[in-house]
Tab-separated table of C-alpha atoms and ligand atoms in Angstrom:
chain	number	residue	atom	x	y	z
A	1	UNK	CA	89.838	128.134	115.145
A	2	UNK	CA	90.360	125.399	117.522
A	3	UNK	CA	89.717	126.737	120.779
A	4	UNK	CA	90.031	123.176	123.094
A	5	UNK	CA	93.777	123.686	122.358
A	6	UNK	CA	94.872	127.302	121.432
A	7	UNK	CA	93.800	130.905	121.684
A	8	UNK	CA	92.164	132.804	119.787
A	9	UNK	CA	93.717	136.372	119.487
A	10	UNK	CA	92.401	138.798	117.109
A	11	UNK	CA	95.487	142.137	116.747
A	12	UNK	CA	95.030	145.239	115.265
A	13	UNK	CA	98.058	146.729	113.510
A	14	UNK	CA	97.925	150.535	113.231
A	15	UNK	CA	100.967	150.952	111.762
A	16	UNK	CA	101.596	154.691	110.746
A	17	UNK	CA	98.187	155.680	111.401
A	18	UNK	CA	96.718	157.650	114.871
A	19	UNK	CA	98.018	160.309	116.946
A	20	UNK	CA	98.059	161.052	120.381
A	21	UNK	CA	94.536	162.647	120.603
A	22	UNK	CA	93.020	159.667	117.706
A	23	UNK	CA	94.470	157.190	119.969
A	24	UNK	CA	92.386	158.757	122.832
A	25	UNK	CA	89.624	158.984	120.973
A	26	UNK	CA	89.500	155.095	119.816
A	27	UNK	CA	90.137	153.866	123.145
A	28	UNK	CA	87.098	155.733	124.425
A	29	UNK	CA	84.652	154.209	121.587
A	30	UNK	CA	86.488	150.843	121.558
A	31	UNK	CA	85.984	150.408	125.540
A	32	UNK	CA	81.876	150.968	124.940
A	33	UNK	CA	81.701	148.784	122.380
A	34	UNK	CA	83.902	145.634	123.950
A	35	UNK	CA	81.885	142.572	124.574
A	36	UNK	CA	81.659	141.219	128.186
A	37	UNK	CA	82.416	137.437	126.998
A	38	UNK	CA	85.841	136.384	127.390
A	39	UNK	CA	86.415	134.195	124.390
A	40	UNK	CA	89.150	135.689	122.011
A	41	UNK	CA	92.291	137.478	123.452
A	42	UNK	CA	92.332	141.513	121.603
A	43	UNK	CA	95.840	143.210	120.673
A	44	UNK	CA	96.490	146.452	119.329
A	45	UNK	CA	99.576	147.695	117.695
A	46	UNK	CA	99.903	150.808	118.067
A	47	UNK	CA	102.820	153.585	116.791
A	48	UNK	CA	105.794	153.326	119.174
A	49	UNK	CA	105.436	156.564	120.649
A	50	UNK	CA	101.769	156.208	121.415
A	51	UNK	CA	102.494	153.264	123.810
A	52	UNK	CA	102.908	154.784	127.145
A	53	UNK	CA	99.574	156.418	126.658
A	54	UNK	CA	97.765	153.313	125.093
A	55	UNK	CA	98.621	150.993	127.974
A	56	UNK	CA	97.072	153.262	130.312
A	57	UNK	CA	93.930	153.829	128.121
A	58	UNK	CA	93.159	150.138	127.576
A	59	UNK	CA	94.412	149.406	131.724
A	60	UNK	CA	91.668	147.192	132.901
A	61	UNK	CA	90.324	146.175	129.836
A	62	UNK	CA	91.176	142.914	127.624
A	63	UNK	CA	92.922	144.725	125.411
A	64	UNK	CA	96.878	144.314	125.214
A	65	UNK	CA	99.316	146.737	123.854
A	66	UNK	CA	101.783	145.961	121.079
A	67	UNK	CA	104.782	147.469	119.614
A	68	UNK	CA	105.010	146.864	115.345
A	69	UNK	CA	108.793	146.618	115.436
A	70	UNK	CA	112.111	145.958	117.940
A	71	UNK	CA	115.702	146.041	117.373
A	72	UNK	CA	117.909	142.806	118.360
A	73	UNK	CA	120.837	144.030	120.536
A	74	UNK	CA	119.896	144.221	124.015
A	75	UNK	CA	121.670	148.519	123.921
A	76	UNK	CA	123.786	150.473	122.234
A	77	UNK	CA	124.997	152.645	119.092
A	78	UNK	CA	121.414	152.463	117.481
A	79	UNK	CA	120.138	155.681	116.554
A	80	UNK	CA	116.242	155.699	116.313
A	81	UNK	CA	115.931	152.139	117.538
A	82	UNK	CA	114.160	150.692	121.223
A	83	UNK	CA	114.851	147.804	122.545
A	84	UNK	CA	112.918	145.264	123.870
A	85	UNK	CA	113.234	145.714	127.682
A	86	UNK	CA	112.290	149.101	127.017
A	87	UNK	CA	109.199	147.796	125.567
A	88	UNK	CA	108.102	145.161	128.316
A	89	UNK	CA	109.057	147.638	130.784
A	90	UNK	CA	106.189	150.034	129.498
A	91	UNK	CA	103.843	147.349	129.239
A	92	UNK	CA	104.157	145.878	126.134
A	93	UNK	CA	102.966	142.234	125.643
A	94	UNK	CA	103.577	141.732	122.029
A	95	UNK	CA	105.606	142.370	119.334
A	96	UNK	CA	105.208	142.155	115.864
A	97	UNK	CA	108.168	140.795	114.209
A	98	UNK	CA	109.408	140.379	110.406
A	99	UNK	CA	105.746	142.390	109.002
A	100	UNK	CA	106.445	142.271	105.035
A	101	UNK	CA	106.438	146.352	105.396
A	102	UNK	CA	109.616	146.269	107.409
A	103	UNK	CA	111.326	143.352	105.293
A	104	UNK	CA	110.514	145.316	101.527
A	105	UNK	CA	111.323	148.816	103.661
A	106	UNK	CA	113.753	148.358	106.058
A	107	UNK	CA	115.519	145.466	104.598
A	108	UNK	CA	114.686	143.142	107.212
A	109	UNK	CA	115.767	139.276	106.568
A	110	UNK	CA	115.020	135.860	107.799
A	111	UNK	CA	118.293	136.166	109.468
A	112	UNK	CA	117.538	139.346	111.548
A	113	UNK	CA	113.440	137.794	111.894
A	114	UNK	CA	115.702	135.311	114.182
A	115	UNK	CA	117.714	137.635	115.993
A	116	UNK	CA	114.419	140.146	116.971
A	117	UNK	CA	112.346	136.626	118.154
A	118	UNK	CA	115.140	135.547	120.573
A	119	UNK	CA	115.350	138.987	121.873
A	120	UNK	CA	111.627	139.790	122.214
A	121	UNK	CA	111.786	136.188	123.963
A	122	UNK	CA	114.349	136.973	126.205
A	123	UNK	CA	112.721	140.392	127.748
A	124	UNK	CA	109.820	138.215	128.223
A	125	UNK	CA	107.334	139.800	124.728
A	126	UNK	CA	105.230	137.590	123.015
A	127	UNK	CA	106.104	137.744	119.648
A	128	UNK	CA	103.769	137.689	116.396
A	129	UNK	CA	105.986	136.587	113.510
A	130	UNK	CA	105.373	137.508	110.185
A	131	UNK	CA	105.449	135.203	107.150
A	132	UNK	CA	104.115	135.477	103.874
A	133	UNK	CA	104.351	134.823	100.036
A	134	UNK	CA	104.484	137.701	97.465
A	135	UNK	CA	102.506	137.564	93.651
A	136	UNK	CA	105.205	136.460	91.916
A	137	UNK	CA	105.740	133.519	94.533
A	138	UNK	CA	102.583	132.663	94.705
A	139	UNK	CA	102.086	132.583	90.677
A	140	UNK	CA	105.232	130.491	90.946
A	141	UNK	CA	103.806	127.850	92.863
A	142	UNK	CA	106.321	128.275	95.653
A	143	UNK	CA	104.428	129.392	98.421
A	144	UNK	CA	104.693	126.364	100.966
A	145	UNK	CA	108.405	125.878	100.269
A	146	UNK	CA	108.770	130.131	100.936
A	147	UNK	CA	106.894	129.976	104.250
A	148	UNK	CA	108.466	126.818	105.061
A	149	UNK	CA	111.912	128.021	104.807
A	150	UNK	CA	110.992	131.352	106.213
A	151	UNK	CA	108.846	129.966	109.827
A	152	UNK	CA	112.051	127.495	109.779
A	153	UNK	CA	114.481	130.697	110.039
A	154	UNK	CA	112.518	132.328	112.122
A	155	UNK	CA	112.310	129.969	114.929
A	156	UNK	CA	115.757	128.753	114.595
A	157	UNK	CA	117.115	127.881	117.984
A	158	UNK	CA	113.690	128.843	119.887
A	159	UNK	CA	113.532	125.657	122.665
A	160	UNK	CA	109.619	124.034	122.592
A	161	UNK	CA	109.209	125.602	126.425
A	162	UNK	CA	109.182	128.601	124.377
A	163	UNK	CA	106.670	128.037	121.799
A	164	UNK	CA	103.761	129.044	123.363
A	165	UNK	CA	104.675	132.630	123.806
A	166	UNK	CA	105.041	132.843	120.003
A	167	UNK	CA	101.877	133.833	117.389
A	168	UNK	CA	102.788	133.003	113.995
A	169	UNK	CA	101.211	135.335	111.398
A	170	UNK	CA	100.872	134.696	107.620
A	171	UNK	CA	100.130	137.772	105.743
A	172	UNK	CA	100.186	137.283	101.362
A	173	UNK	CA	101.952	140.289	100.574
A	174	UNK	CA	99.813	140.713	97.612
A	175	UNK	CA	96.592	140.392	99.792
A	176	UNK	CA	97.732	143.764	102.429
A	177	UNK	CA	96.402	146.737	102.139
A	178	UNK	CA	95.090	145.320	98.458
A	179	UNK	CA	91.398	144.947	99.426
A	180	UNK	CA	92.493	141.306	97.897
A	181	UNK	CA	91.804	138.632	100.601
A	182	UNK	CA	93.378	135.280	100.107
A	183	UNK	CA	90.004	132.622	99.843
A	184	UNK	CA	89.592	131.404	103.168
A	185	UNK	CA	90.754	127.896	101.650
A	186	UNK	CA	94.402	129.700	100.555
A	187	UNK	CA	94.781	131.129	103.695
A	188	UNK	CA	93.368	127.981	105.638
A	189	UNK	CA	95.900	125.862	103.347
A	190	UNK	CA	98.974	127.728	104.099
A	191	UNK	CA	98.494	127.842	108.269
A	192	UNK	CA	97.908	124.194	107.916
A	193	UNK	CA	100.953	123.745	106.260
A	194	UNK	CA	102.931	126.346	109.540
A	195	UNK	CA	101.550	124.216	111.829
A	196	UNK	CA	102.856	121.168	109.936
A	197	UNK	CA	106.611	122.725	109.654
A	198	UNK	CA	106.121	123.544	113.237
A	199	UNK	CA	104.985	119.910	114.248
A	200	UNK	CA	108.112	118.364	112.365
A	201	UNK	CA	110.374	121.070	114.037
A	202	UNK	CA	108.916	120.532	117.335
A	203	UNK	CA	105.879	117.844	118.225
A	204	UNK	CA	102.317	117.659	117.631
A	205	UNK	CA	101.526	119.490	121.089
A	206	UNK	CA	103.310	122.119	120.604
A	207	UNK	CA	102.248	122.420	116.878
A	208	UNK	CA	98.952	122.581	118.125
A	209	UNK	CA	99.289	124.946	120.512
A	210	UNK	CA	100.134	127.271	118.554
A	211	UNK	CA	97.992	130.239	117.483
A	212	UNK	CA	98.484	131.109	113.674
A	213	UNK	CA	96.986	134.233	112.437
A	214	UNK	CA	95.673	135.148	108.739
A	215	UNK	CA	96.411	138.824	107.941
A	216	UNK	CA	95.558	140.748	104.669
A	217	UNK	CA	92.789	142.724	103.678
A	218	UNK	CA	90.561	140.738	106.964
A	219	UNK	CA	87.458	142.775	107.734
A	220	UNK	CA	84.035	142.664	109.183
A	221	UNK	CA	82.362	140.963	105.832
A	222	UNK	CA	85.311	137.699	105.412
A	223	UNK	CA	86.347	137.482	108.971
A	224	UNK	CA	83.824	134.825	110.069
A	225	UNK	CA	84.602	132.709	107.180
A	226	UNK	CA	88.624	132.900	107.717
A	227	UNK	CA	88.116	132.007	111.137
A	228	UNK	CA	86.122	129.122	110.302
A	229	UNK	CA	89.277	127.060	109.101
A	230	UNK	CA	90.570	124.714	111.669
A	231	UNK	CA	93.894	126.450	111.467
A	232	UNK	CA	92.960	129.887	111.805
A	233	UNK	CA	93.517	131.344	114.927
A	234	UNK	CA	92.451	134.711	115.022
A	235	UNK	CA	94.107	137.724	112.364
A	236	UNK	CA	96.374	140.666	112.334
A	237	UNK	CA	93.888	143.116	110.777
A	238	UNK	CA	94.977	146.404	109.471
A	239	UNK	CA	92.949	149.373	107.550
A	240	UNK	CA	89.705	147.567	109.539
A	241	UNK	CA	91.514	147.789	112.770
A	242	UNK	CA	91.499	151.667	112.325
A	243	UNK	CA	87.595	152.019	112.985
A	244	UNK	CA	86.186	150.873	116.201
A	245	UNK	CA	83.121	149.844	115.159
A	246	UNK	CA	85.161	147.442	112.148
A	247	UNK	CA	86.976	146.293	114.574
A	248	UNK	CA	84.687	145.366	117.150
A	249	UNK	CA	82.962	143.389	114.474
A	250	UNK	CA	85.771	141.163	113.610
A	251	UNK	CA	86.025	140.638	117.407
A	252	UNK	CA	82.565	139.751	117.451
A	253	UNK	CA	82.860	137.191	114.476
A	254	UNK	CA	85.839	135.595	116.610
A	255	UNK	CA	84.043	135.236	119.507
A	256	UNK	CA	80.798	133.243	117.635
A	257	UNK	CA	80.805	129.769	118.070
B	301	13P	P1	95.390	145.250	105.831
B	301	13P	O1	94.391	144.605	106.775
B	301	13P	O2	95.225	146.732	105.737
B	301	13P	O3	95.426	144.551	104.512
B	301	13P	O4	96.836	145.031	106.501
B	301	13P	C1	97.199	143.770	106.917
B	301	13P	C2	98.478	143.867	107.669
B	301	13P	O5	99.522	144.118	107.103
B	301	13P	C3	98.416	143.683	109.127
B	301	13P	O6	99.698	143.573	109.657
């Protein structure tokens, strides 16, 4: 973490996990438990439908409310899909964009990554963009020239003003949901090297204000460690963002210092 220049913004992404009355039942043990410091920004990403009730739960609280997913086009013939006015308009602040689930799923590409950050842009979300190596890239020894080429996609056409507003995260495939963190020197390595595609695409101020996220098996016992690297900016924490008490303890080891 570097805090003099960036923030620090620990997310937690539920993704199919929690009704209605779970939802209600986390925001009453998570609002005990927050701490009254005001170091690291807190996200949660909860299921779409669950949003209207989750900004109203966590009103008046640090807590912001994500959506996981958004389509591109601004309306239309899109059966299932919400777009990203109707998102800021509930109270949405961030979006994650291009998660590895949605890509191997939902066949999401690079080229559609691109399409979901100018529109989450233009309706005025803050996006958290996914990048991230799989096994067999990572055996490979192509992982920087992957992430390069895939942060590079992904932030084609997005003007520095812009920058800011964006959270890059870098999830190893093989490392979510595994129980297989990357060492804190892999992950540490790798946001280095996003900030250093994102200095040569931009400049060194905006490259450095730029939060970067690790995600991937993060939980209360490694969090402290990840966080220590310079280029670690907080993390997009799943299966231990499902527990309150988890949670609040990765919160806690972002907020040390
Ligand atoms: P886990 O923390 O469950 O490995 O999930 C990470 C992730 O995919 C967050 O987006």
């Amino acid at each position: 973490m570097n805090r003099r220049y960036r923030k620090t913004v620990i997310a937690g992404n539920w993704k199919m996990n929690k009704t209605l009355s779970d939802t209600q039942a986390f925001a009453q043990q998570l609002r005990e438990l927050l701490p009254r410091g005001k170091w690291c920004d807190i996200v949660l990403c909860v299921p779409a439908i669950n949003i209207p009730s989750a900004v109203r739960l966590f009103k008046n609280t640090r807590v912001a409310i994500a959506a996981q997913n958004v389509h591109f086009e601004e309306k239309g013939a899109f059966t299932g899909e919400l777009s990203a006015a109707m998102l800021a308009e509930q109270g949405v602040k961030y979006v994650i964009i291009g998660h590895s689930e949605r890509r191997q799923y939902y066949n999401e590409t690079d080229f559609t990554v691109n399409k979901k950050i100018h529109a989450a842009l233009a309706a005025g979300l803050n996006p958290i963009l996914c990048v991230g190596e799989s096994l067999e890239q990572r055996e490979l020894g192509v992982t920087l020239e992957y992430i390069t080429y895939q942060v590079k996609t992904a932030l084609a056409g997005v003007p520095a003003e812009q920058m800011r507003r964006i959270i890059v995260a870098y999830e190893p495939i093989w490392a979510i949901g595994t129980g297989r963190t990357a060492t804190a020197q892999q992950a540490g390595e790798v946001c280095q090297a996003i900030r250093a595609v994102i200095r040569k695409l931009y400049d060194a101020r905006v490259a450095r204000a730029v939060t970067i996220q690790y995600g991937g098996s993060m939980n209360a016992k490694n969090a402290a460690e990840l966080l220590a690297q310079p280029d670690i900016d907080g993390g997009l924490i799943g299966g231990a963002s499902l527990n309150a008490e988890d949670f609040i303890q990765i919160i806690n080891a972002a907020n040390q210092e």
